Short mmCIF file of C-alpha atoms in Angstrom, two decimals:
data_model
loop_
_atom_site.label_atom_id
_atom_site.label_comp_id
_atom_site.label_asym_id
_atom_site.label_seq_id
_atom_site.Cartn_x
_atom_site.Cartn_y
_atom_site.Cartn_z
CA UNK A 1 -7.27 11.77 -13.57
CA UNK A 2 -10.06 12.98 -11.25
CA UNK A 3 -9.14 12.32 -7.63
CA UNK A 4 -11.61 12.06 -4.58
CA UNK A 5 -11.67 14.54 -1.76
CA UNK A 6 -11.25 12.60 1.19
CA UNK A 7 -11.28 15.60 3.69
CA UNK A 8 -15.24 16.14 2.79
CA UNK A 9 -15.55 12.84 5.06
CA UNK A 10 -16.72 12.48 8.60
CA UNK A 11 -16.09 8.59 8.73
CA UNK A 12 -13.71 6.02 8.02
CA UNK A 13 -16.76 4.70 6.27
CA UNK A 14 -17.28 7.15 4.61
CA UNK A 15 -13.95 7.28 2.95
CA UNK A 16 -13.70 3.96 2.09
CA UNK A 17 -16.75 4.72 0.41
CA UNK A 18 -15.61 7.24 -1.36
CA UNK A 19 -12.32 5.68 -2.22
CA UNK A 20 -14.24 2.90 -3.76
CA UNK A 21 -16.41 5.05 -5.88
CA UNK A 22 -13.66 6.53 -7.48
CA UNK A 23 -11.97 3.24 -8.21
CA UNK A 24 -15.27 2.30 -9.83
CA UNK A 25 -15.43 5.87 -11.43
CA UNK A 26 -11.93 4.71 -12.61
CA UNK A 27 -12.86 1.09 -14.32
CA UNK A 28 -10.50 -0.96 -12.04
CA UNK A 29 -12.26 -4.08 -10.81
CA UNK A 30 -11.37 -5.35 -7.26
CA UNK A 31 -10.82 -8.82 -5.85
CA UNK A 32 -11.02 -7.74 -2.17
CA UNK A 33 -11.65 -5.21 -0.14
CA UNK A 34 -10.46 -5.04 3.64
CA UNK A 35 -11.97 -2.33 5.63
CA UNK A 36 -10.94 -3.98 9.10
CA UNK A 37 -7.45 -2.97 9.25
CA UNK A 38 -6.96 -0.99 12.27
CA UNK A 39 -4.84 1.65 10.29
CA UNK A 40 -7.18 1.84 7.79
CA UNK A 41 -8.06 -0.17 4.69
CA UNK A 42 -6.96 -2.34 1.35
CA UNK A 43 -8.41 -2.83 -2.19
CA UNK A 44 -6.83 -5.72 -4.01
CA UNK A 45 -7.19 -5.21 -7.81
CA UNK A 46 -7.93 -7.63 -9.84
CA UNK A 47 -5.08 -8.82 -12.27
CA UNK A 48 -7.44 -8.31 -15.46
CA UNK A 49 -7.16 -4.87 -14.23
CA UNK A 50 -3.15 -4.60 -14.14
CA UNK A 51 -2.88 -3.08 -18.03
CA UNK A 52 -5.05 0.29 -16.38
CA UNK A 53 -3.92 0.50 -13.05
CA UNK A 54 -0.12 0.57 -14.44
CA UNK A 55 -1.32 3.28 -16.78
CA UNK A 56 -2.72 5.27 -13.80
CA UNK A 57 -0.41 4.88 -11.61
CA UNK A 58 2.90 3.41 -12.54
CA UNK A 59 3.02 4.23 -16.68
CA UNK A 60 6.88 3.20 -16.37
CA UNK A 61 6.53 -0.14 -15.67
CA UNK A 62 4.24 -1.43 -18.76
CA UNK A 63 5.91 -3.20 -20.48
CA UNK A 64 8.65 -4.30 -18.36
CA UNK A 65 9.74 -7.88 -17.88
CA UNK A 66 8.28 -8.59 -14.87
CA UNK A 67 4.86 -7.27 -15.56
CA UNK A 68 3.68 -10.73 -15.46
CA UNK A 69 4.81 -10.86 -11.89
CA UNK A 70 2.87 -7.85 -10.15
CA UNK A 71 0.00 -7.53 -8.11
CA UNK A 72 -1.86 -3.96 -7.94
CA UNK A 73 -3.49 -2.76 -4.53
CA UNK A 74 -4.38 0.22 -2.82
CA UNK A 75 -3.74 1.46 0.74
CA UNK A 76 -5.34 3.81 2.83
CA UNK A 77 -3.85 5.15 5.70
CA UNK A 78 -5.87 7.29 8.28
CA UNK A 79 -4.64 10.51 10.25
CA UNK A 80 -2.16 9.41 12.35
CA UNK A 81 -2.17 5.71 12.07
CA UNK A 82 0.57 3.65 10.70
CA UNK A 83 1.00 0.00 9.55
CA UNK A 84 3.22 -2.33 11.32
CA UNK A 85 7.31 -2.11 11.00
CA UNK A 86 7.83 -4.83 8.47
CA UNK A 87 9.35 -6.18 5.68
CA UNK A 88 8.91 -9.06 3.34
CA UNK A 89 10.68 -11.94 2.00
CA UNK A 90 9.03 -12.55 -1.62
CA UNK A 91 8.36 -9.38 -2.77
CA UNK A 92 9.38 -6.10 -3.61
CA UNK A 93 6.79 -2.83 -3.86
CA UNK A 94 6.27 0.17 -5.71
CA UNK A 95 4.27 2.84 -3.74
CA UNK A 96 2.96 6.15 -5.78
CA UNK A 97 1.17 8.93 -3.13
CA UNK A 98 -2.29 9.00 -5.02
CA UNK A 99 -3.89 11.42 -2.17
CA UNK A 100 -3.03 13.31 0.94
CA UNK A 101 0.46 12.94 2.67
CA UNK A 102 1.87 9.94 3.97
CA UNK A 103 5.14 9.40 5.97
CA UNK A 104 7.17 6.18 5.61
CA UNK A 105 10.26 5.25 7.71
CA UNK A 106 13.05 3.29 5.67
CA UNK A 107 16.22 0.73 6.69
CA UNK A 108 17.95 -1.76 5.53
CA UNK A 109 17.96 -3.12 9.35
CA UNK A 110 15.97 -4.12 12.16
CA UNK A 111 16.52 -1.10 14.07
CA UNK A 112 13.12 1.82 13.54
CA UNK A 113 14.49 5.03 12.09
CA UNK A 114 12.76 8.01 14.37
CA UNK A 115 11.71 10.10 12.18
CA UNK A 116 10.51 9.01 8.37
CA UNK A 117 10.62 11.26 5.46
CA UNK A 118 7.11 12.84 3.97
CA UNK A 119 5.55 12.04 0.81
CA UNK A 120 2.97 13.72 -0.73
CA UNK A 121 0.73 13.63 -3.99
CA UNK A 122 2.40 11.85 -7.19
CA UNK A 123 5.77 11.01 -4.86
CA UNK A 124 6.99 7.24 -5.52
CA UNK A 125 8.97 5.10 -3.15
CA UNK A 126 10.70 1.98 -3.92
CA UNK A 127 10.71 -0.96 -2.07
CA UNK A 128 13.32 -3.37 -2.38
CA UNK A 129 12.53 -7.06 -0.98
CA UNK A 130 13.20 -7.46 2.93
CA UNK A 131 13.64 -3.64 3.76
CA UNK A 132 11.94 -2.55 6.52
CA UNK A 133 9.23 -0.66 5.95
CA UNK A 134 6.13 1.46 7.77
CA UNK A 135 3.88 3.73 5.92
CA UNK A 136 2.42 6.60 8.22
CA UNK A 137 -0.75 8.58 8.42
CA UNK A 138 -0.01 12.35 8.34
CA UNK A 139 -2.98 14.80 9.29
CA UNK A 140 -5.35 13.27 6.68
CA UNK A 141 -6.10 10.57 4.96
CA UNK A 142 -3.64 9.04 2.63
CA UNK A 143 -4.20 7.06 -0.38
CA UNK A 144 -1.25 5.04 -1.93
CA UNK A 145 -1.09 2.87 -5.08
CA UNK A 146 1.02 0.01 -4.57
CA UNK A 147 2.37 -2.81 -6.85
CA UNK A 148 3.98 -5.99 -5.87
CA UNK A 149 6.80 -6.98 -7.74
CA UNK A 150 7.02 -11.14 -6.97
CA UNK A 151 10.34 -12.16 -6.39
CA UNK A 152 9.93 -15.62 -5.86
CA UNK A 153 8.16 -17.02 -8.84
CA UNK A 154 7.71 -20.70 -7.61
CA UNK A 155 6.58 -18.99 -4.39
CA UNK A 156 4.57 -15.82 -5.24
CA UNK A 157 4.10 -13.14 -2.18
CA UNK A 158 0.82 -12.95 -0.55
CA UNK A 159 -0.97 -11.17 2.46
CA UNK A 160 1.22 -13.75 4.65
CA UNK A 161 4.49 -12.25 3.16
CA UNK A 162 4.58 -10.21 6.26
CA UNK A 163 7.56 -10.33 8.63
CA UNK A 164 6.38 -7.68 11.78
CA UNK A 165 9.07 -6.43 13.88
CA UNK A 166 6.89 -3.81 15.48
CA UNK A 167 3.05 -3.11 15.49
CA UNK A 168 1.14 -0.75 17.53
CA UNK A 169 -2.47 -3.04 17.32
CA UNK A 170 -0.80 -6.20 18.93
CA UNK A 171 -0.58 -7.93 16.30
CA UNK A 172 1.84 -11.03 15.99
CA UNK A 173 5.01 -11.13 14.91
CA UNK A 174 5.21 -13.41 12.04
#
């Protein structure tokens, strides 16, 4: 699979151009797009384009029993910006290192490890429902695939499945 080079950009415009060309390069269709994060950006992929993205990016997983329950997305994470420290309550999420490093910081508690452990290109963390979680920005830009696994099927996840114990943009706690 051809990859984009996201160093050749200037912009963070520029790269979420160029990340979205390559989806389209790829054939996945997108439901949103969400540029506006302060730590970078978000494709949501649309479900009639679960069967390729799996194929992509998480080939284990076809034809597993909760296929029917996963949502496909893509993060981008700028140089040296990092999501909030968070978890969730209905879902669980697979994370495959498309491009660039990333760093993520791990624990079952409340309580922020210091340091997180690197990830680079075609690494996959795992994601069990309510650990804490924060993906980190390394010296480039870092692309990661991402599937939600639904864990609640009478109430399945959603961008307001976000419980924020820490955030560096001042965003609430929810």
């Amino acid at each position: 699979m051809k990859s984009v080079e996201l160093g050749e950009y200037t912009s963070k415009n520029e790269v979420v151009e160029g990340v979205d060309m390559w989806r389209k390069n790829l054939g996945l269709e997108v439901e949103e797009i969400n540029a506006e994060k302060p730590w970078g950006a978000y494709w949501k992929i649309k479900k009639e384009s679960l069967g390729l993205f799996l194929e992509l990016f998480f080939p284990e997983m076809i034809g597993s029993d909760t296929q029917m329950d996963l949502s496909p997305k893509f993060l981008l994470v700028a140089p040296k910006e990092k999501l909030s420290w968070q978890y969730h309550d209905r879902r669980a999420e697979e994370w495959k290192v498309v491009i660039g490093e990333v760093r993520v910081k791990l624990s079952e508690t409340d309580e922020e490890p210091e340091d997180g452990k690197l990830y680079t290109e075609g690494d996959v963390i795992d994601l069990k429902r309510e650990v804490r979680h924060r993906l980190i920005g390394e010296d480039g830009w870092g692309l990661v695939a991402e599937v939600w696994v639904h864990t609640d099927p009478d109430s399945p996840s959603d961008e307001e499945d976000i419980v924020r114990l820490a955030d560096d943009y001042g965003r609430e706690r929810r």
